[in-house]
Coordinates of C-alpha atoms in Angstrom, one line a residue:
R1 CA 0.2 0.3 -0.1
G2 CA 1.3 3.5 -0.7
P3 CA 3.5 5.4 -0.8
D4 CA 2.0 8.8 -0.8
D5 CA 5.0 10.5 0.2
G6 CA 8.3 10.7 -0.4
G7 CA 11.5 12.8 1.5
S8 CA 15.3 12.8 1.5
Y9 CA 17.6 14.9 4.3
I10 CA 21.6 14.7 3.1
D11 CA 24.1 16.6 6.1
D12 CA 26.9 17.5 4.9
E13 CA 29.2 17.7 7.3
L14 CA 28.0 15.3 9.6
N15 CA 28.0 12.8 6.2
V16 CA 24.8 12.1 7.6
G17 CA 21.2 11.4 5.4
F18 CA 17.6 9.6 5.0
G19 CA 15.1 8.9 2.8
H20 CA 12.0 8.2 3.6
R21 CA 8.7 6.8 1.6
R22 CA 5.0 7.9 3.3
L23 CA 1.6 5.6 3.6
S24 CA -0.6 8.2 4.9
I25 CA -2.6 7.5 8.1
I26 CA -2.7 10.3 10.2
D27 CA -2.9 13.5 8.8
L28 CA -3.1 13.0 5.5
S29 CA -2.0 16.5 4.9
K30 CA 1.8 17.8 3.9
D31 CA 2.3 18.9 7.2
G32 CA 2.9 14.9 7.9
H33 CA 6.2 15.0 5.2
Q34 CA 8.7 12.9 6.1
P35 CA 12.3 13.5 6.9
F36 CA 10.8 15.7 10.1
V37 CA 12.7 18.5 10.5
S38 CA 12.2 19.9 13.8
T39 CA 12.6 23.6 14.7
D40 CA 15.5 24.5 15.6
E41 CA 17.1 21.8 13.2
N42 CA 18.5 20.3 15.4
L43 CA 16.6 16.9 15.7
V44 CA 15.4 15.2 11.8
L45 CA 12.7 11.9 12.5
I46 CA 12.3 9.7 9.7
F47 CA 9.5 6.8 10.9
N48 CA 7.4 4.2 9.9
G49 CA 4.1 2.9 11.9
E50 CA 1.5 4.6 13.7
I51 CA 1.9 5.9 17.9
Y52 CA -1.5 4.7 18.1
N53 CA -1.6 6.8 22.4
Y54 CA -0.1 10.1 20.7
I55 CA -3.7 12.0 21.4
E56 CA -2.8 10.8 25.4
I57 CA 0.9 12.1 24.6
K58 CA 0.6 15.3 22.9
E59 CA -1.6 15.9 25.9
K60 CA 1.0 15.2 28.5
L61 CA 2.9 16.9 26.8
S62 CA 1.4 20.2 26.1
A63 CA 0.2 20.7 29.8
I64 CA 4.1 21.3 30.1
G65 CA 4.4 23.5 27.2
F66 CA 5.2 22.0 24.4
T67 CA 3.5 23.9 20.9
F68 CA 2.1 21.5 18.0
E69 CA 2.1 22.8 14.1
T70 CA 0.3 19.7 13.1
Q71 CA -1.8 17.3 13.9
T72 CA 0.4 14.2 13.4
D73 CA 2.1 11.0 15.4
T74 CA 5.2 11.3 13.6
E75 CA 5.6 15.5 15.6
V76 CA 4.8 13.8 19.1
V77 CA 7.0 10.9 18.6
L78 CA 10.3 14.2 18.3
K79 CA 8.6 16.4 21.2
A80 CA 8.2 13.1 23.1
Y81 CA 12.4 12.6 22.2
E82 CA 13.0 16.0 23.0
H83 CA 11.4 15.7 26.1
W84 CA 11.7 12.3 27.6
G85 CA 15.4 11.1 25.4
E86 CA 15.7 7.6 24.1
D87 CA 13.5 6.7 26.7
C88 CA 10.4 8.2 25.3
V89 CA 9.7 4.6 24.0
T90 CA 8.8 3.6 27.0
H91 CA 5.6 6.0 26.5
F92 CA 4.4 5.0 23.3
N93 CA 0.9 2.1 22.6
G94 CA 2.0 1.2 19.0
M95 CA 4.8 0.4 16.3
W96 CA 7.5 1.6 14.4
S97 CA 10.8 1.4 13.3
I98 CA 12.1 4.7 14.1
A99 CA 15.4 7.2 13.0
I100 CA 16.9 9.8 14.7
L101 CA 19.7 12.4 14.0
D102 CA 20.5 14.2 17.0
K103 CA 22.8 16.8 16.0
V104 CA 23.2 18.2 19.3
N105 CA 24.7 14.5 21.0
N106 CA 26.0 13.3 17.3
K107 CA 23.9 10.0 16.9
V108 CA 21.5 7.7 14.9
F109 CA 18.9 7.2 17.4
L110 CA 17.3 3.5 16.4
S111 CA 14.1 1.7 17.9
R112 CA 12.0 -0.5 17.1
D113 CA 8.8 -1.4 18.6
R114 CA 8.4 -4.4 21.4
F115 CA 7.3 -7.0 19.5
G116 CA 9.0 -6.3 15.9
V117 CA 5.3 -5.4 13.8
K118 CA 7.8 -3.3 11.9
P119 CA 10.9 -4.7 10.3
L120 CA 14.7 -2.4 10.8
Y121 CA 17.7 -3.4 8.9
F122 CA 21.7 -2.3 9.0
L123 CA 24.7 -3.4 8.5
D124 CA 27.6 -1.8 10.4
T125 CA 31.0 -1.0 8.6
D126 CA 33.7 0.3 9.3
D127 CA 33.5 3.7 7.7
F128 CA 29.9 3.3 7.9
L129 CA 26.0 2.3 9.0
Y130 CA 22.9 2.0 6.6
F131 CA 20.0 1.3 7.6
G132 CA 16.3 0.4 6.2
S133 CA 12.9 -1.3 6.1
E134 CA 14.0 -3.5 3.4
I135 CA 16.7 -5.7 3.2
K136 CA 16.8 -4.8 -0.6
Q137 CA 17.8 -1.3 -0.2
I138 CA 20.9 -2.1 2.0
L139 CA 22.8 -5.2 -0.3
P140 CA 24.0 -2.2 -2.9
F141 CA 26.4 -1.0 0.1
Q142 CA 27.9 -4.5 0.8
N143 CA 30.9 -6.1 -1.8
E144 CA 29.6 -9.1 -2.0
N145 CA 25.9 -10.7 -1.1
R146 CA 25.7 -14.4 0.7
A147 CA 23.8 -16.1 2.4
D148 CA 24.4 -17.1 5.9
L149 CA 24.7 -20.7 6.5
E150 CA 23.9 -20.8 9.9
V151 CA 20.8 -18.7 9.6
L152 CA 19.9 -21.4 7.0
S153 CA 21.0 -24.5 8.3
N154 CA 18.4 -23.7 11.8
F155 CA 15.8 -22.5 9.4
L156 CA 15.7 -25.8 7.6
V157 CA 16.3 -28.1 10.1
S158 CA 13.7 -26.3 12.7
G159 CA 12.2 -23.9 11.1
V160 CA 12.9 -21.1 13.1
S161 CA 14.6 -18.2 11.9
D162 CA 14.4 -15.0 13.9
Y163 CA 15.9 -16.1 17.1
D164 CA 18.8 -13.8 17.1
D165 CA 19.4 -10.9 15.7
S166 CA 20.8 -12.6 12.0
T167 CA 19.4 -12.7 8.9
F168 CA 19.9 -14.7 6.0
F169 CA 22.0 -12.0 4.6
K170 CA 25.4 -12.8 5.8
G171 CA 26.3 -9.0 7.7
I172 CA 23.2 -7.5 7.2
K173 CA 21.3 -7.5 11.0
L174 CA 18.1 -6.8 12.4
V175 CA 17.5 -3.7 15.1
K176 CA 15.7 -6.6 18.0
P177 CA 12.3 -6.1 19.0
S178 CA 11.9 -3.7 21.9
F179 CA 15.9 -2.4 21.4
N180 CA 17.2 1.3 20.9
Y181 CA 20.4 0.8 19.4
V182 CA 22.5 4.4 19.1
F183 CA 24.7 5.5 16.8
C184 CA 27.6 7.6 18.1
L185 CA 28.8 9.5 14.7
N186 CA 32.3 10.4 16.7
E187 CA 33.3 7.2 17.6
K188 CA 31.0 4.9 14.9
K189 CA 29.5 2.5 17.3
I190 CA 26.3 0.7 18.4
K191 CA 25.0 0.7 22.0
K192 CA 22.0 -1.3 22.2
T193 CA 19.6 -1.3 24.9
R194 CA 16.9 -3.3 25.8
Y195 CA 13.7 -1.2 26.9
F196 CA 10.9 -3.8 27.4
Q197 CA 10.7 -6.4 28.5
L198 CA 7.6 -9.1 29.2
E199 CA 7.0 -9.7 33.1
I200 CA 5.2 -11.9 34.6
I201 CA 2.4 -9.9 37.5
Q202 CA 1.7 -11.4 40.4
G203 CA -1.5 -11.9 41.5
V204 CA -3.2 -12.4 38.1
S205 CA -3.6 -16.4 38.5
S206 CA -5.5 -15.8 41.8
E207 CA -7.9 -13.9 40.4
S208 CA -11.5 -15.5 39.6
F209 CA -12.8 -16.4 35.9
E210 CA -15.1 -13.8 35.6
D211 CA -12.5 -11.4 36.6
S212 CA -9.9 -12.8 34.1
V213 CA -13.3 -12.3 31.3
S214 CA -14.1 -9.1 32.5
N215 CA -10.6 -7.3 32.6
F216 CA -9.0 -8.9 29.2
R217 CA -12.3 -7.8 27.8
E218 CA -11.4 -4.3 28.8
K219 CA -7.8 -4.5 27.5
F220 CA -9.0 -6.1 25.0
N221 CA -11.7 -3.5 23.7
Q222 CA -9.8 -0.1 24.3
S223 CA -6.8 -1.9 22.3
I224 CA -9.0 -2.0 19.3
K225 CA -10.8 1.4 20.5
L226 CA -7.0 3.1 19.7
R227 CA -6.0 1.0 16.2
L228 CA -9.1 2.5 14.8
R229 CA -7.8 5.9 14.9
S230 CA -7.6 7.1 11.6
D231 CA -7.7 9.2 8.5
V232 CA -8.6 6.9 6.7
K233 CA -10.6 4.4 6.2
V234 CA -10.3 1.0 8.6
G235 CA -10.4 -1.8 7.3
S236 CA -9.1 -5.8 8.9
C237 CA -8.4 -8.8 7.3
L238 CA -10.7 -11.5 8.7
S239 CA -10.3 -15.1 7.9
G240 CA -12.9 -16.4 10.3
G241 CA -10.8 -17.7 13.1
M242 CA -10.6 -17.0 16.2
D243 CA -8.5 -13.6 16.6
S244 CA -10.1 -11.7 13.6
S245 CA -13.0 -13.0 14.4
S246 CA -12.9 -11.0 17.7
V247 CA -11.2 -8.1 16.7
C248 CA -13.8 -7.8 13.4
A249 CA -16.7 -7.9 16.1
V250 CA -15.7 -5.3 18.5
A251 CA -14.6 -3.0 15.5
S252 CA -17.8 -3.6 14.0
D253 CA -19.4 -2.4 17.3
I254 CA -17.5 0.6 18.3
L255 CA -17.7 2.2 14.6
G256 CA -21.3 1.1 14.7
E257 CA -22.0 3.8 17.5
S258 CA -20.4 6.6 14.7
G259 CA -22.5 5.0 12.8
E260 CA -20.0 4.2 10.2
K261 CA -19.5 0.2 9.2
L262 CA -16.1 -2.0 9.2
M263 CA -15.1 -3.4 6.1
A264 CA -12.6 -6.6 5.8
I265 CA -10.9 -8.8 3.3
H266 CA -11.4 -13.2 3.2
A267 CA -8.9 -15.1 0.6
K268 CA -11.6 -18.3 0.2
S269 CA -9.5 -21.6 -0.4
S270 CA -10.0 -23.3 -3.4
E271 CA -9.5 -26.3 -0.8
R272 CA -12.1 -27.8 0.8
S273 CA -10.4 -28.5 3.9
T274 CA -8.5 -25.2 4.7
D275 CA -12.2 -23.0 3.5
E276 CA -13.1 -21.1 6.0
S277 CA -15.5 -19.0 4.1
Y278 CA -18.1 -20.2 6.4
Y279 CA -16.7 -19.1 9.1
A280 CA -16.0 -15.5 7.9
K281 CA -19.7 -15.4 6.5
L282 CA -21.1 -16.2 10.0
V283 CA -19.1 -13.0 11.2
K284 CA -20.5 -11.1 8.5
D285 CA -24.2 -11.9 9.4
A286 CA -23.7 -11.3 13.1
C287 CA -21.8 -8.3 13.1
N288 CA -23.1 -5.9 10.0
I289 CA -19.5 -6.4 8.3
D290 CA -19.3 -5.4 4.2
L291 CA -16.9 -8.0 3.6
D292 CA -14.8 -8.3 0.7
V293 CA -14.2 -12.4 -0.4
I294 CA -11.2 -13.2 -2.9
K295 CA -10.2 -16.2 -4.2
P296 CA -7.0 -17.4 -5.7
L297 CA -6.7 -19.5 -8.4
T298 CA -3.6 -21.4 -9.1
S299 CA -2.5 -19.6 -11.6
D300 CA -2.4 -16.7 -8.9
F301 CA -0.1 -18.4 -7.2
I302 CA 2.2 -19.9 -9.8
S303 CA 2.3 -15.6 -11.8
Q304 CA 3.1 -13.8 -7.9
T305 CA 5.7 -16.4 -6.4
E306 CA 8.8 -14.7 -7.5
E307 CA 7.2 -11.1 -6.8
V308 CA 6.4 -12.8 -3.1
V309 CA 9.8 -14.1 -3.0
Y310 CA 10.6 -10.5 -3.9
T311 CA 8.6 -9.1 -1.6
Q312 CA 9.0 -10.9 1.6
E313 CA 13.1 -10.7 1.2
E314 CA 13.4 -14.1 3.5
P315 CA 12.4 -18.0 4.0
F316 CA 8.6 -18.0 5.5
G317 CA 8.3 -21.2 6.9
S318 CA 4.1 -21.1 5.7
P319 CA 2.9 -20.8 2.1
S320 CA 0.0 -18.9 4.1
I321 CA 1.9 -16.0 3.3
F322 CA 0.1 -16.0 -0.3
M323 CA -2.9 -15.6 1.1
Q324 CA -1.8 -12.7 3.1
Y325 CA 0.2 -10.9 -0.2
F326 CA -3.2 -11.7 -2.1
V327 CA -5.5 -10.3 1.1
M328 CA -2.8 -6.9 0.5
K329 CA -3.0 -7.0 -3.0
R330 CA -6.8 -6.6 -2.7
A331 CA -7.1 -3.9 0.1
K332 CA -4.5 -1.6 -1.2
E333 CA -7.1 -2.2 -4.8
L334 CA -9.8 -0.8 -2.9
G335 CA -7.8 1.8 -1.7
E336 CA -6.8 3.2 -4.6
G337 CA -9.8 2.4 -6.8
S338 CA -12.8 3.9 -5.3
N339 CA -11.1 4.9 -1.3
K340 CA -13.0 2.0 0.4
L341 CA -10.0 0.7 2.6
S342 CA -6.2 2.4 3.4
K343 CA -6.1 0.9 6.9
K344 CA -5.3 -2.4 8.4
I345 CA -6.0 -2.9 11.9

């Protein structure tokens, strides 16, 4: 989906360059253009993702004297960094890969969201740090491109590919989820800091079943409500399984309060044993959802294999990724053709 905009920023003195392509979700105006430069020009941000609680963070910062010139979550990210520094990410509820050029402290700050929803790769050489949201952006900067045989062999044996920060391409690493990586421009070294770790909350196991259900429902509903914040029409995937059905049911309820109708896309399998369209239609009828059903043909799989492999970049463990590709392709068609759908929950 996208891109809706693009831009670049070059600092010849620091020998730093940023480039960005944007998919517009919050504040569709030119105010959301990136790279986003602070008023004093000491900070430069490029940001992929969405901070769902940006309104609450904006209110906190406004209360202590910060002023805002746009309605974007991008500006909120930059002002949050200006106030809290590297700890700003602990205040974020969202998905992100972030890069900030900090001229005052002569560093580049990189961060990836808690569970690695948004990708962020890098190549660290003796002279330069290259980073991007896709591996193919970085490949031209290597002397030669070779497979990481340890990653490949582990994948072939266990099916696991992301047990550390290695990729299938030797030399190219990924910023680990829940981590900040800070690149010092003077020393040309990376400092890695983990900002989040799952912890067991004592006392949860002693809750009654009814209390557990109530607490889960409250947090689940609130998480969906936050993700419905958007300046474009919101849609979802609907496989017919428990997770997507639950998401769609709650989202449809919330949108229905303002007279909107949720749109969802389902990829129907041609094999009866894996066809879940019956369940997707049950959810559609029960929750008053606009359901767009696509049914990829064998010829579609064959003709799109090269494109899926190129886009996915690394080996994947299941052919279900093809179905996801067809769903996202349909979402783009609906978004560009009729403005029906521009965002996936």
